[in-house]
PDB file of C-alpha atoms in Angstrom:
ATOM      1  CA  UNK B 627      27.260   6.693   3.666  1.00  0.00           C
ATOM      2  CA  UNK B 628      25.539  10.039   4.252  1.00  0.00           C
ATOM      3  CA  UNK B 629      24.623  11.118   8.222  1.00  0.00           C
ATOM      4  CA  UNK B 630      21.165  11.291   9.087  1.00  0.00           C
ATOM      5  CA  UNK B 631      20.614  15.297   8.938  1.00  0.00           C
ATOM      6  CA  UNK B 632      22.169  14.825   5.038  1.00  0.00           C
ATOM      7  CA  UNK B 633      19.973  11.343   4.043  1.00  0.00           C
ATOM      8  CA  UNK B 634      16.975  13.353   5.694  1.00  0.00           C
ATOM      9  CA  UNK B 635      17.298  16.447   3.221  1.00  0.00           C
ATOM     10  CA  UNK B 636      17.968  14.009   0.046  1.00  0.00           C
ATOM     11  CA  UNK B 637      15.141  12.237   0.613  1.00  0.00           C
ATOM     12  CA  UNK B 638      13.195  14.837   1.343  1.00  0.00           C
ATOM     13  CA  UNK B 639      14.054  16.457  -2.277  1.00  0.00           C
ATOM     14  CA  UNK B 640      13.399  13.398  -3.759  1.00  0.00           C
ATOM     15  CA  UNK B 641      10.180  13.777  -2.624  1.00  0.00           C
ATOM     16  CA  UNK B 642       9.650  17.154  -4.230  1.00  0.00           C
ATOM     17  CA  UNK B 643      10.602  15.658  -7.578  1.00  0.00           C
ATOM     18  CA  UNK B 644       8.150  12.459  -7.349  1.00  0.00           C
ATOM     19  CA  UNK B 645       5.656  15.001  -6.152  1.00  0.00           C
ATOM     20  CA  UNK B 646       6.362  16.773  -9.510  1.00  0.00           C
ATOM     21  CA  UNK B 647       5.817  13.884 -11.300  1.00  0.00           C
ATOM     22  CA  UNK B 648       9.124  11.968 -10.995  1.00  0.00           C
ATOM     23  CA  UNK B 649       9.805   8.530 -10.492  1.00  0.00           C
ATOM     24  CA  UNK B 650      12.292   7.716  -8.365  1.00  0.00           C
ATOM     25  CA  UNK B 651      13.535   4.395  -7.320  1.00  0.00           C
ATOM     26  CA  UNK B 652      15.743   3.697  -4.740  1.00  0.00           C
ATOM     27  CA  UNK B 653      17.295   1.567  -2.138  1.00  0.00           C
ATOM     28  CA  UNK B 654      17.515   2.579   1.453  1.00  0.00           C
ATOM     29  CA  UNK B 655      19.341   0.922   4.518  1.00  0.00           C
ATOM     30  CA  UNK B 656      18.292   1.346   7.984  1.00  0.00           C
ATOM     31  CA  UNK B 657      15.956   4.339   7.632  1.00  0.00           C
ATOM     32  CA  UNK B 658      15.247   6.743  10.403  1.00  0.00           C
ATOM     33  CA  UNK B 659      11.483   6.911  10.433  1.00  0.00           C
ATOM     34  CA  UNK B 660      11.005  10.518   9.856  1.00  0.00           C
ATOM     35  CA  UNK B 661      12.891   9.397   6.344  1.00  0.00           C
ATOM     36  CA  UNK B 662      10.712   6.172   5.959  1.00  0.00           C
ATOM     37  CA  UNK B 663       7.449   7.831   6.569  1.00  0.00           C
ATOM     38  CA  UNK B 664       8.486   9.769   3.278  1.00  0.00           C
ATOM     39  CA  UNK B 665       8.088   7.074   0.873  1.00  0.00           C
ATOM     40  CA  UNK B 666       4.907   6.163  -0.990  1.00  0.00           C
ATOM     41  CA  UNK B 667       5.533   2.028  -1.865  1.00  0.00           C
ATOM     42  CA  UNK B 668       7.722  -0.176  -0.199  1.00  0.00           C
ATOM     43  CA  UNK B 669       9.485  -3.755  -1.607  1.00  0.00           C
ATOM     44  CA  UNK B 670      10.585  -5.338   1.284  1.00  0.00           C
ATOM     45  CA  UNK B 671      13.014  -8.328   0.590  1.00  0.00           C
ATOM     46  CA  UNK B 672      13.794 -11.273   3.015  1.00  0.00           C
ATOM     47  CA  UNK B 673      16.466 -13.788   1.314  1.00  0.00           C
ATOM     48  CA  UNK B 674      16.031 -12.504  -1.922  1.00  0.00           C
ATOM     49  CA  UNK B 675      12.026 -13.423  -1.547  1.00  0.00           C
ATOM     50  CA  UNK B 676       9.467 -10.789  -1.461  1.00  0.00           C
ATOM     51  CA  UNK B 677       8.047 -10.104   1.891  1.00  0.00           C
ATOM     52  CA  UNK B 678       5.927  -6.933   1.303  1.00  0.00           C
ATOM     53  CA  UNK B 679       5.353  -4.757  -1.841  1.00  0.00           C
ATOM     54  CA  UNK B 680       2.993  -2.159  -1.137  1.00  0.00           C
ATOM     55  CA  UNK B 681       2.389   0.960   0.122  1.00  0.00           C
ATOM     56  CA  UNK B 682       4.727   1.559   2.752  1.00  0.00           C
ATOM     57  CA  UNK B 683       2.454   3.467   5.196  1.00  0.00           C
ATOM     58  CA  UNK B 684       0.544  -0.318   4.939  1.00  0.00           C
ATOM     59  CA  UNK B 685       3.466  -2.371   6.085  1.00  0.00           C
ATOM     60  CA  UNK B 686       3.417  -2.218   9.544  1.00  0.00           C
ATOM     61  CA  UNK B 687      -0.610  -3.401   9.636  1.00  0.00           C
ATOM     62  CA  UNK B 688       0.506  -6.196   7.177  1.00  0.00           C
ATOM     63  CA  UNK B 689       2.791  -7.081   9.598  1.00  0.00           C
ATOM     64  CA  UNK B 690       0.507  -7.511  12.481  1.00  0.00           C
ATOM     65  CA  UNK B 691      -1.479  -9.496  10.338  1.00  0.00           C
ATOM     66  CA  UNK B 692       0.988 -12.548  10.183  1.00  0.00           C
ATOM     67  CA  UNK B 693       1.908 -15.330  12.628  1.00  0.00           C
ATOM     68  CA  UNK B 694       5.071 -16.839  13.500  1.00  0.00           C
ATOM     69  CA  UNK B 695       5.627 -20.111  12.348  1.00  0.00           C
ATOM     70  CA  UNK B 696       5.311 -21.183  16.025  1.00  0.00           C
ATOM     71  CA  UNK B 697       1.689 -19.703  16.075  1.00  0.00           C
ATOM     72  CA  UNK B 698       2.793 -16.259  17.549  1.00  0.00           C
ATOM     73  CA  UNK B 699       1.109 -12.619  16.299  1.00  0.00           C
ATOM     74  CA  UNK B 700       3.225 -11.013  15.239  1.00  0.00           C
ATOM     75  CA  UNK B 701       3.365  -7.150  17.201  1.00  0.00           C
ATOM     76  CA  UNK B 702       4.703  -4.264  16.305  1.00  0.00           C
ATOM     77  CA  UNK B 703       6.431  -3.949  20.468  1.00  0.00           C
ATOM     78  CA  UNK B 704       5.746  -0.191  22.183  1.00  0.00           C
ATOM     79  CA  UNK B 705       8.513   2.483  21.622  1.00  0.00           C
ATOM     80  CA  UNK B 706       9.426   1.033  18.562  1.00  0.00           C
ATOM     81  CA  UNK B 707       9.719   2.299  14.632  1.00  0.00           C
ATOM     82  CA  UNK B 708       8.171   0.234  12.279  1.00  0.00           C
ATOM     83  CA  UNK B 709      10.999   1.195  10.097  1.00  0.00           C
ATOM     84  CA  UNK B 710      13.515  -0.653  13.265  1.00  0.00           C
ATOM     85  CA  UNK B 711      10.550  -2.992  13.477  1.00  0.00           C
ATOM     86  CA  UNK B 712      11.323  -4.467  10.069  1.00  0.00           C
ATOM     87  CA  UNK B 713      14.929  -4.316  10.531  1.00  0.00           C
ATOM     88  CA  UNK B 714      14.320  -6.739  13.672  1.00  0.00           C
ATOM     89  CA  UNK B 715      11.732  -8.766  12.097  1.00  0.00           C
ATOM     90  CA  UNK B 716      13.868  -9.532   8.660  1.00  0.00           C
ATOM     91  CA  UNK B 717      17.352  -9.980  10.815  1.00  0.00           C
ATOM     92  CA  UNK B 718      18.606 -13.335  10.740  1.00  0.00           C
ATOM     93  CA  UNK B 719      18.641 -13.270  14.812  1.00  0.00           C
ATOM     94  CA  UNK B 720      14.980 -12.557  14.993  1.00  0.00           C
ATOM     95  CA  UNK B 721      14.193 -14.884  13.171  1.00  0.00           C
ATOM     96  CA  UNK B 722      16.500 -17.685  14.617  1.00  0.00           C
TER      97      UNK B 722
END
């Protein structure tokens, strides 16, 4: 795995290429958000099912548009990423 300074810069000149006209696919795991806010669409999976796919600046509003099964909205909580937000939301203890 790369350190955060080092998964920043990659990312960061993978943006220069999609901005060039590049497409670039990849998979990320536990994203800072300075790196998250860098990516245009987002496929979000949750036991192999599709939760999101869309653009990712869009994800945390989708989110706060869905319920719990019990009935709770969902909120993205203060002081919080919505990159860490996701992480929380899509863990199996969060959802336990």
């Amino acid at each position: 795995g790369l350190d955060s300074t080092t998964a920043l810069q990659l990312v960061q000149t993978l943006r220069k290429l999609c901005d060039g006209g590049m497409t670039i696919i990849c998979c990320i795991h536990q994203p800072r958000e300075n790196i998250f806010s860098l990516f245009d669409q987002l496929l979000l999976l949750a036991d192999g099912r599709t939760a999101y796919f869309g653009p990712a600046a869009g994800c945390g509003e989708y989110l706060e548009s869905l319920s719990m099964p019990s009935g709770e909205k969902l909120s993205l909580p203060p002081f919080t990423t919505v990159a860490d937000w996701i992480l929380d939301l899509m863990s199996k203890e969060a959802v336990a």
